[in-house]
Short mmCIF file of C-alpha atoms and ligand atoms in Angstrom, two decimals:
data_model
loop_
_atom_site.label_atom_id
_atom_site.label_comp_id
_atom_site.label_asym_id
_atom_site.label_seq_id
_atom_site.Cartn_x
_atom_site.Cartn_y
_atom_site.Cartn_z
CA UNK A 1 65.79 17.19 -153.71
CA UNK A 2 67.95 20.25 -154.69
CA UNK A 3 71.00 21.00 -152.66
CA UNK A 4 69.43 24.60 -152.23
CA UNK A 5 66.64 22.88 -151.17
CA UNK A 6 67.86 20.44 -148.94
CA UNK A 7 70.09 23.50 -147.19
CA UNK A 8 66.52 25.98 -147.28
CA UNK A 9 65.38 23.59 -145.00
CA UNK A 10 68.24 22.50 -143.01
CA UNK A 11 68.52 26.61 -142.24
CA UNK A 12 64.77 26.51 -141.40
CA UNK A 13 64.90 23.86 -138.94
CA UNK A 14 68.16 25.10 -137.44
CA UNK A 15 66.06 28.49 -136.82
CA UNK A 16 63.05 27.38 -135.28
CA UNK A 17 65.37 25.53 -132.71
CA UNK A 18 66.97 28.93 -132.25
CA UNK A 19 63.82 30.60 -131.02
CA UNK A 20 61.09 29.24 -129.17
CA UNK A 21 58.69 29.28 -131.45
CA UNK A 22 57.21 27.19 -134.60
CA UNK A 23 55.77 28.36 -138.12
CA UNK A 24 52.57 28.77 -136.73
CA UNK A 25 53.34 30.55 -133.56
CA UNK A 26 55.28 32.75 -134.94
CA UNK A 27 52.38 33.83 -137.61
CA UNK A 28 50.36 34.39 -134.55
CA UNK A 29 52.72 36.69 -133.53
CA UNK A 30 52.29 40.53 -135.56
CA UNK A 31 54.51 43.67 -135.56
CA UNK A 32 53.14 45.96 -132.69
CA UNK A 33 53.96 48.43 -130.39
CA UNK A 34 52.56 49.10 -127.03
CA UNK A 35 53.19 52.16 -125.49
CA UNK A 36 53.42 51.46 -121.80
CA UNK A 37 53.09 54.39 -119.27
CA UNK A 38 53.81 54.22 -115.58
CA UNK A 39 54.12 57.53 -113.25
CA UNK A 40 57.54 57.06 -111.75
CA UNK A 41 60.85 57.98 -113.05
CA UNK A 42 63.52 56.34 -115.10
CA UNK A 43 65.77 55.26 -112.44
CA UNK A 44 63.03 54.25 -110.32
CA UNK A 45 62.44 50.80 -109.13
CA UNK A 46 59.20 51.12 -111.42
CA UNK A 47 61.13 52.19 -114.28
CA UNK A 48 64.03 49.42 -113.87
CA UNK A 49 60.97 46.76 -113.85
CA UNK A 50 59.37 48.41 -116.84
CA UNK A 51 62.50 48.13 -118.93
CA UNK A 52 62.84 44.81 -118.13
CA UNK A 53 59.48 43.62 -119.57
CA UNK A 54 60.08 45.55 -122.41
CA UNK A 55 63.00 43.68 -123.13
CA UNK A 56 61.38 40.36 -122.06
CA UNK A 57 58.95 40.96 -124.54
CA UNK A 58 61.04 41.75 -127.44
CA UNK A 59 63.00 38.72 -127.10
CA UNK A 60 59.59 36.39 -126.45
CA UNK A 61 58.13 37.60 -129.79
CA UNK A 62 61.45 37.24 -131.67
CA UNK A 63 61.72 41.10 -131.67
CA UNK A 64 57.74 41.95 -133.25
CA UNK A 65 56.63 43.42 -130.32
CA UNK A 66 57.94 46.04 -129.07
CA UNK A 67 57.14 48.34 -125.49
CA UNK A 68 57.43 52.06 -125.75
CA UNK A 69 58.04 52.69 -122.00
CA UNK A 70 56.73 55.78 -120.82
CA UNK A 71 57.70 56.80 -117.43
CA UNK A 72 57.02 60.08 -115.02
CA UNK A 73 53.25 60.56 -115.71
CA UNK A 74 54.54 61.63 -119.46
CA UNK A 75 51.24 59.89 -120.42
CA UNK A 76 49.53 61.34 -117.76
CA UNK A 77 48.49 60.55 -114.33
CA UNK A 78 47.50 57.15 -112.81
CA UNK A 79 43.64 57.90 -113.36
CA UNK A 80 44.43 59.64 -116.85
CA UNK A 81 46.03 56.60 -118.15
CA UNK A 82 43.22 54.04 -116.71
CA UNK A 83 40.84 55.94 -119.50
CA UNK A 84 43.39 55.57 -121.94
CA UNK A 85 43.42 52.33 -121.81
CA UNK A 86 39.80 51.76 -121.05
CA UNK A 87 38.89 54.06 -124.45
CA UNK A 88 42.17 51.70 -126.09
CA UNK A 89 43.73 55.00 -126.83
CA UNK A 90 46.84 53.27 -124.50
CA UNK A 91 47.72 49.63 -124.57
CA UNK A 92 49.38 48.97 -121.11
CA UNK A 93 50.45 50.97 -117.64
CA UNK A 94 51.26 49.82 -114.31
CA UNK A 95 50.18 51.89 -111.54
CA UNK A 96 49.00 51.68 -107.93
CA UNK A 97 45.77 49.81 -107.15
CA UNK A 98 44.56 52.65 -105.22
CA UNK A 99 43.96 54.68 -107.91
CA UNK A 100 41.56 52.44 -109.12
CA UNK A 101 38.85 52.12 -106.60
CA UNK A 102 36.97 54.77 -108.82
CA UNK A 103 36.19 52.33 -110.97
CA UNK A 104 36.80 48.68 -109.34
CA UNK A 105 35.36 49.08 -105.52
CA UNK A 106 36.78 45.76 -104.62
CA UNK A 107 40.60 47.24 -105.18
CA UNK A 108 40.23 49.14 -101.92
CA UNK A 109 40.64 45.98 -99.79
CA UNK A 110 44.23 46.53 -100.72
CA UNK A 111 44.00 49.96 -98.97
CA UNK A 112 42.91 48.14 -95.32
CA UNK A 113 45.91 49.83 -92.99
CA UNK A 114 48.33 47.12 -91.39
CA UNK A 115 46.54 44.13 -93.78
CA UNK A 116 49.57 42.76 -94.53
CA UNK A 117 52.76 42.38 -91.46
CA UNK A 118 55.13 41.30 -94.46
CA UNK A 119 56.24 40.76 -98.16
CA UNK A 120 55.77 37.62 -97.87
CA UNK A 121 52.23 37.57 -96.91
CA UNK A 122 51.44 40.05 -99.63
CA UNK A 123 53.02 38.09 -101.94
CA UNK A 124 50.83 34.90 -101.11
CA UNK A 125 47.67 36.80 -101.16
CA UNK A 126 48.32 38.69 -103.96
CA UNK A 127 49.32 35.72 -106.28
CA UNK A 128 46.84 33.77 -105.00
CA UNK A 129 42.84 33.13 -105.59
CA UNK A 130 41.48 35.95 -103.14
CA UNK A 131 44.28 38.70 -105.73
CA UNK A 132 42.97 37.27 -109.46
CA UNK A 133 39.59 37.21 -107.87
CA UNK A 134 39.97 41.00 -107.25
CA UNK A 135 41.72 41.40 -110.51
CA UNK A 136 39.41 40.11 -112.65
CA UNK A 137 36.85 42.36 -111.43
CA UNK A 138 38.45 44.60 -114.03
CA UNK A 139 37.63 43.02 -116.86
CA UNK A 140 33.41 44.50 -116.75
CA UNK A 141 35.09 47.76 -116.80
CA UNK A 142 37.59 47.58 -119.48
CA UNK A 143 41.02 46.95 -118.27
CA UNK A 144 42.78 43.39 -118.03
CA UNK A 145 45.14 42.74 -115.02
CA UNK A 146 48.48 41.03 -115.53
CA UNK A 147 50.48 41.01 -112.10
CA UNK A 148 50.78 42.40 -109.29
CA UNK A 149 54.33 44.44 -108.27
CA UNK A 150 55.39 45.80 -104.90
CA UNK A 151 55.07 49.72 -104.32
CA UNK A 152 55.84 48.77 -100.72
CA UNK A 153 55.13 49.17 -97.13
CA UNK A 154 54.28 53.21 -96.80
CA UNK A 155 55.75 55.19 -94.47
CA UNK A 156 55.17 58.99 -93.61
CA UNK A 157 57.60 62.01 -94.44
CA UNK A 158 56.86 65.49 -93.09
CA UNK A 159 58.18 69.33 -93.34
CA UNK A 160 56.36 70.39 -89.50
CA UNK A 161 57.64 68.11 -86.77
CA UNK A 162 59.47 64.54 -85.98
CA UNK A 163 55.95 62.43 -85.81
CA UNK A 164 57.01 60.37 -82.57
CA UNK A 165 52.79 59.69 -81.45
CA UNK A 166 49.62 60.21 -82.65
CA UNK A 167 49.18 63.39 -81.83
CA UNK A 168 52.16 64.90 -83.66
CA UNK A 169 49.79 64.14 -86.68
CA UNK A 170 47.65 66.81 -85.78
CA UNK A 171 46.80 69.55 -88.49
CA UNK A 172 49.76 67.97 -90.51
CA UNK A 173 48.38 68.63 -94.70
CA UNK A 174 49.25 65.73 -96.24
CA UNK A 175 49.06 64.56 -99.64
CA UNK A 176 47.23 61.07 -100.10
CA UNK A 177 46.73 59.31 -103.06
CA UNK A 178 42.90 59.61 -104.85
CA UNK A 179 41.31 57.01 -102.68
CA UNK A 180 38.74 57.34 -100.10
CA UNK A 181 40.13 54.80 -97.47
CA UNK A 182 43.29 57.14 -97.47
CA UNK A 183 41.18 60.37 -96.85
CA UNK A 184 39.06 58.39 -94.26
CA UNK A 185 42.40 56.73 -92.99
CA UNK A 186 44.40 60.14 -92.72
CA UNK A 187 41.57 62.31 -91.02
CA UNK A 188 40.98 59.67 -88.76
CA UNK A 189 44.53 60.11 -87.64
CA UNK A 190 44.21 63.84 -86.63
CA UNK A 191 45.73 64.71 -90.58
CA UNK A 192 44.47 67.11 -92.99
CA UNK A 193 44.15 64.87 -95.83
CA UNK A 194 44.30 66.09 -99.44
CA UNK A 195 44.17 64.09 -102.29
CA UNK A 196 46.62 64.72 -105.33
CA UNK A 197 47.73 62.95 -108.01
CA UNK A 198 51.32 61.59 -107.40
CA UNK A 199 52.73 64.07 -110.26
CA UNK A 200 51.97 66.96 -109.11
CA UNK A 201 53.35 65.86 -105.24
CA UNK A 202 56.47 67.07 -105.53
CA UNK A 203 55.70 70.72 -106.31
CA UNK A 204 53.03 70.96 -104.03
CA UNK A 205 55.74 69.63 -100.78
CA UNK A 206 58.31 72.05 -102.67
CA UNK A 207 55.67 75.43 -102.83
CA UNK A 208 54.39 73.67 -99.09
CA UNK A 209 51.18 73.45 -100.48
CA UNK A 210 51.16 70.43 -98.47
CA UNK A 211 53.27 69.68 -95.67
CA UNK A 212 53.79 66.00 -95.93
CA UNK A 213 52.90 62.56 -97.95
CA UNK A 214 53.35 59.20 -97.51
CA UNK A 215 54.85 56.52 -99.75
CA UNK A 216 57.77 53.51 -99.67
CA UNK A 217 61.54 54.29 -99.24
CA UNK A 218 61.94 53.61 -102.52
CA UNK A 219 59.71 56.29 -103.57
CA UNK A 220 60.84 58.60 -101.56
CA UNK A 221 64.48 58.31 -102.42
CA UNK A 222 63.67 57.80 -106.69
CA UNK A 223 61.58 60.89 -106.32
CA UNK A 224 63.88 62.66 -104.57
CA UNK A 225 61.39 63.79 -101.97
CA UNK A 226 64.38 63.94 -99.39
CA UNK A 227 65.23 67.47 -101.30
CA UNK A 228 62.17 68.83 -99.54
CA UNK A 229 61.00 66.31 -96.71
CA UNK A 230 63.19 66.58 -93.57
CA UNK A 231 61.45 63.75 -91.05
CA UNK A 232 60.94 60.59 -92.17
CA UNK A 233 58.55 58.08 -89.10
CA UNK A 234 58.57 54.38 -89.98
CA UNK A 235 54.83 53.69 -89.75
CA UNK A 236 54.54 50.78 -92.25
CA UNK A 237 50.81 51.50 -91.86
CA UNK A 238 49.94 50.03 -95.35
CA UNK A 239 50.93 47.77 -98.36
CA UNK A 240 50.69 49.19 -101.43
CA UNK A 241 50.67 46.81 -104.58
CA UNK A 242 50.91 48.08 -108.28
CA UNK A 243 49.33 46.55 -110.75
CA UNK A 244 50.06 45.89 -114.22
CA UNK A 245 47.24 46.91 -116.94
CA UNK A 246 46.24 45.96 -120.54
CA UNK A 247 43.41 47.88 -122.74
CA UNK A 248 40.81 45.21 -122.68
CA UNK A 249 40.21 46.87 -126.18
CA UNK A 250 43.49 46.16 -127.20
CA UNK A 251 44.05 42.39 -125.35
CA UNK A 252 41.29 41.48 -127.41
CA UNK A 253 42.35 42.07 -130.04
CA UNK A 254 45.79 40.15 -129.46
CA UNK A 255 46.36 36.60 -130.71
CA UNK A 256 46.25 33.98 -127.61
CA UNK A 257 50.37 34.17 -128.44
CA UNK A 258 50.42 37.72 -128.35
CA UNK A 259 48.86 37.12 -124.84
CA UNK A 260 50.98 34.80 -123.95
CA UNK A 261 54.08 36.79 -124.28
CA UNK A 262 52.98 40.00 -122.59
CA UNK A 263 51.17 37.50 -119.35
CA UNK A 264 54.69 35.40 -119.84
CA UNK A 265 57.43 38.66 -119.94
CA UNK A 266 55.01 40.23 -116.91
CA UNK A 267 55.65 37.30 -114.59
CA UNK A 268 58.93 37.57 -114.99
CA UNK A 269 58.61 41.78 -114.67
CA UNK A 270 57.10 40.92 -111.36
CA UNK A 271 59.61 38.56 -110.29
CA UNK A 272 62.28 40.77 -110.46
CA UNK A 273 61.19 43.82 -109.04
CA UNK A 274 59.59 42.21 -105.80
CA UNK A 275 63.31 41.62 -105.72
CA UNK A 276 64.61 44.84 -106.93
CA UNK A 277 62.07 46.95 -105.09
CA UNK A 278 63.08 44.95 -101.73
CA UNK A 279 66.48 45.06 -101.98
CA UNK A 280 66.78 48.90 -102.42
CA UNK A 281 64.48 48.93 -99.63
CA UNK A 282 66.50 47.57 -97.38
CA UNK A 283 69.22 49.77 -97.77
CA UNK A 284 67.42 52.83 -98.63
CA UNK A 285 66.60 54.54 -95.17
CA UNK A 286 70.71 54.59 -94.34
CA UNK A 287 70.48 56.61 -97.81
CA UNK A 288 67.93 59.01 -96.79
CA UNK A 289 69.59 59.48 -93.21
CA UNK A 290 72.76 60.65 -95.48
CA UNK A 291 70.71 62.43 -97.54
CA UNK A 292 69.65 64.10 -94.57
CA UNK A 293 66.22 63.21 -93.86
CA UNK A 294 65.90 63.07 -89.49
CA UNK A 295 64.46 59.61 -89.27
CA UNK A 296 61.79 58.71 -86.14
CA UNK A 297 60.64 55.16 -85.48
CA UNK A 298 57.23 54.44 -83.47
CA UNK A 299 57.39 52.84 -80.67
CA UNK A 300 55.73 49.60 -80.57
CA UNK A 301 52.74 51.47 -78.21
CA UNK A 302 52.55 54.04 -80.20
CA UNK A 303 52.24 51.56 -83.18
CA UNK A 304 50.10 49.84 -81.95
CA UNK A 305 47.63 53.19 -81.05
CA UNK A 306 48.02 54.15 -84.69
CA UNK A 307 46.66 50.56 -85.34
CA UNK A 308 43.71 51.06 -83.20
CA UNK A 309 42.75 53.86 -84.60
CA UNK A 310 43.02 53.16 -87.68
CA UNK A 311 40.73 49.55 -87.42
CA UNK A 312 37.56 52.05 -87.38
CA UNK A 313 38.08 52.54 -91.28
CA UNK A 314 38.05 48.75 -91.57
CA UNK A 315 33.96 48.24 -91.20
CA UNK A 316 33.89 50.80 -94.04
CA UNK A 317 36.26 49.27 -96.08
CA UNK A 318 34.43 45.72 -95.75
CA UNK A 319 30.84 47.28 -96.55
CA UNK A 320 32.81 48.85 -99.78
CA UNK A 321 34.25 45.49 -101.06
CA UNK A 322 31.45 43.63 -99.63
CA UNK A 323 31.16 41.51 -96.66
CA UNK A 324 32.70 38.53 -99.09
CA UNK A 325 35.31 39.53 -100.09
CA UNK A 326 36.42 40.88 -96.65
CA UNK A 327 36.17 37.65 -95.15
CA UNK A 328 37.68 35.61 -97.42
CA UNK A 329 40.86 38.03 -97.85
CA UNK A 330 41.10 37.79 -93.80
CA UNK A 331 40.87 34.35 -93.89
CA UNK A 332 43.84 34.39 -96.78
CA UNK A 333 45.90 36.47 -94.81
CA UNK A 334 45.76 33.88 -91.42
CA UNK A 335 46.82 31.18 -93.98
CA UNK A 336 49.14 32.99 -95.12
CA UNK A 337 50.76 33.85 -91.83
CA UNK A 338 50.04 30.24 -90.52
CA UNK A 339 52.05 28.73 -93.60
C1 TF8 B 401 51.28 57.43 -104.92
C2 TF8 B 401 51.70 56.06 -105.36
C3 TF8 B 401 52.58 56.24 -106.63
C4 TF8 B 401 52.13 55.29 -107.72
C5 TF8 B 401 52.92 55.45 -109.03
C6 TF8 B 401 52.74 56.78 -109.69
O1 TF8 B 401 51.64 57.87 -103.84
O2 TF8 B 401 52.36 55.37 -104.36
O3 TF8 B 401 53.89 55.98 -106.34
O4 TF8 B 401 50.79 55.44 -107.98
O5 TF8 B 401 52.54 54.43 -109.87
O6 TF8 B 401 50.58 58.07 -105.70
#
């Protein structure tokens, strides 16, 4: 053997211990570039997650693939981008499961108001068989779930009056997301639901179009929705997840190491923004009291009226998703609370 020779593969072996992969994986593994839209802004908690799969999956595939992150609805709006990706005109998105129920029923059992009393619990069910089972309903319809990231616990901001009780909810015009548990949820509370996408919601509370919305702290600070929302009521009334999305067009098409990296680098997405996302939420209402939202809590009767209420969209909700499916994520959520 040549001393080149002997050194060529000295250099080749040092390399593949330098990077995860070997020969063949890394042959598996082809120059691409997935543009990935989401609706939020840069600086949101959306945005911080989305940059960090990016970069997770650049490093996994030794720099071949590469995300285009697309933030603030640039790509268009949560339902525009589902039939991008469903036509494989788009490769990935994450956006709120809500806006999906057009086209997967089963997503609105994520919509049932005060499913969920914690992160934690959402976390378990979400991760666990009752969440893929709901996920892979996507797959018929052309899209291929990843993960599941926290949007949050919602709570309600208004322009007319401190929302203290039910009835302050009267006649209030409030934006809600494209989803018919919301509409039923929102009229049932005395609201004048109307549905909008999310990027055109802050022009319509600016040119009071509507008077109010509802979304996590996070939101509402990122957004900047404290620029034209003075009360602020802690309802927590619902958990919203987001979801992460691949073109099932596009997925298969991918190499199972392809797959690998984007499933891989979106655990790890997920991972760090239930942390991200909760950690700004803690913190976040003192920074929208100095913003100068006026912040109202319920009272735990008044909570709990809100809750009552709001159980008569349930039976609707169960037909929707089917009788199944109801149970078994009720039965999830008392082992999750039990354990
Ligand atoms: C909403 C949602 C949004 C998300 C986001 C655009 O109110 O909570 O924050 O769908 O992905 O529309």
């Amino acid at each position: 053997m040549t001393l080149f020779r002997r050194t060529l593969i000295a250099a080749t072996a040092a390399a593949a211990l330098a990077t995860p992969f070997t020969a063949s994986w890394a042959q598996d593994i082809k120059p691409r570039i997935i543009r990935f839209g989401y609706g939020l802004n840069e600086i949101s908690n959306q945005g911080r997650a989305t940059k960090l799969f990016a970069e997770e999956v650049e490093k996994a595939s030794g720099g071949k693939m590469k995300v285009r992150a697309i933030g603030a609805a640039a790509l268009g709006s949560d339902l525009q981008m589902q039939q991008a990706l469903i036509g494989g005109a788009q490769e990935m998105m994450v956006g709120s499961t809500a806006t999906l129920v057009g086209i997967t029923k089963e997503m609105a059992i994520w919509d049932t108001p005060f499913l969920f009393d914690n992160a934690k619990e959402a976390d378990v069910v979400l991760d666990g068989p009752v969440g893929q089972r709901v996920m892979d309903k996507l797959q018929e319809k052309g899209l291929v779930g990843l993960v599941y990231w926290e949007n949050g616990f919602r709570n309600l901001t208004n322009n007319k009056r401190a929302v203290t009780k039910l009835e302050d909810m009267d006649g209030i015009k409030l934006r809600v997301m494209q989803n018919n548990v919301f509409i039923d949820s929102f009229k049932t509370l005395g609201a004048n639901a109307v549905p909008l996408p999310f990027s055109e919601l802050f022009t319509a509370l600016e040119t009071k179009t509507v008077d109010g919305q509802e979304n996590p702290y996070n939101t509402i600070l990122s957004s900047k929705f404290y620029e034209v929302q003075k009360y602020l009521t802690v309802t927590n009334h619902v958990y919203s997840p987001w979801i992460v999305l691949v073109s099932k067009k596009y997925w298969d098409g991918l190499s199972k190491a392809e797959q690998k990296v984007l499933l891989d680098a979106a655990k790890k997405s997920r991972d760090f923004e239930r942390q991200d996302t909760r950690a700004e939420a803690d913190k976040a209402l003192a920074d929208l009291k100095a913003k100068g939202m006026q912040i109202n809590q319920l009272s735990p009767a008044e909570t709990n009226r809100m809750r009552e209420k709001l159980a008569t969209v349930n039976a609707g909700i169960a037909t929707n998703v089917g009788e199944d499916l109801w149970k078994e994520t009720q039965a999830a959520v008392v082992r999750a609370r039990a354990g």
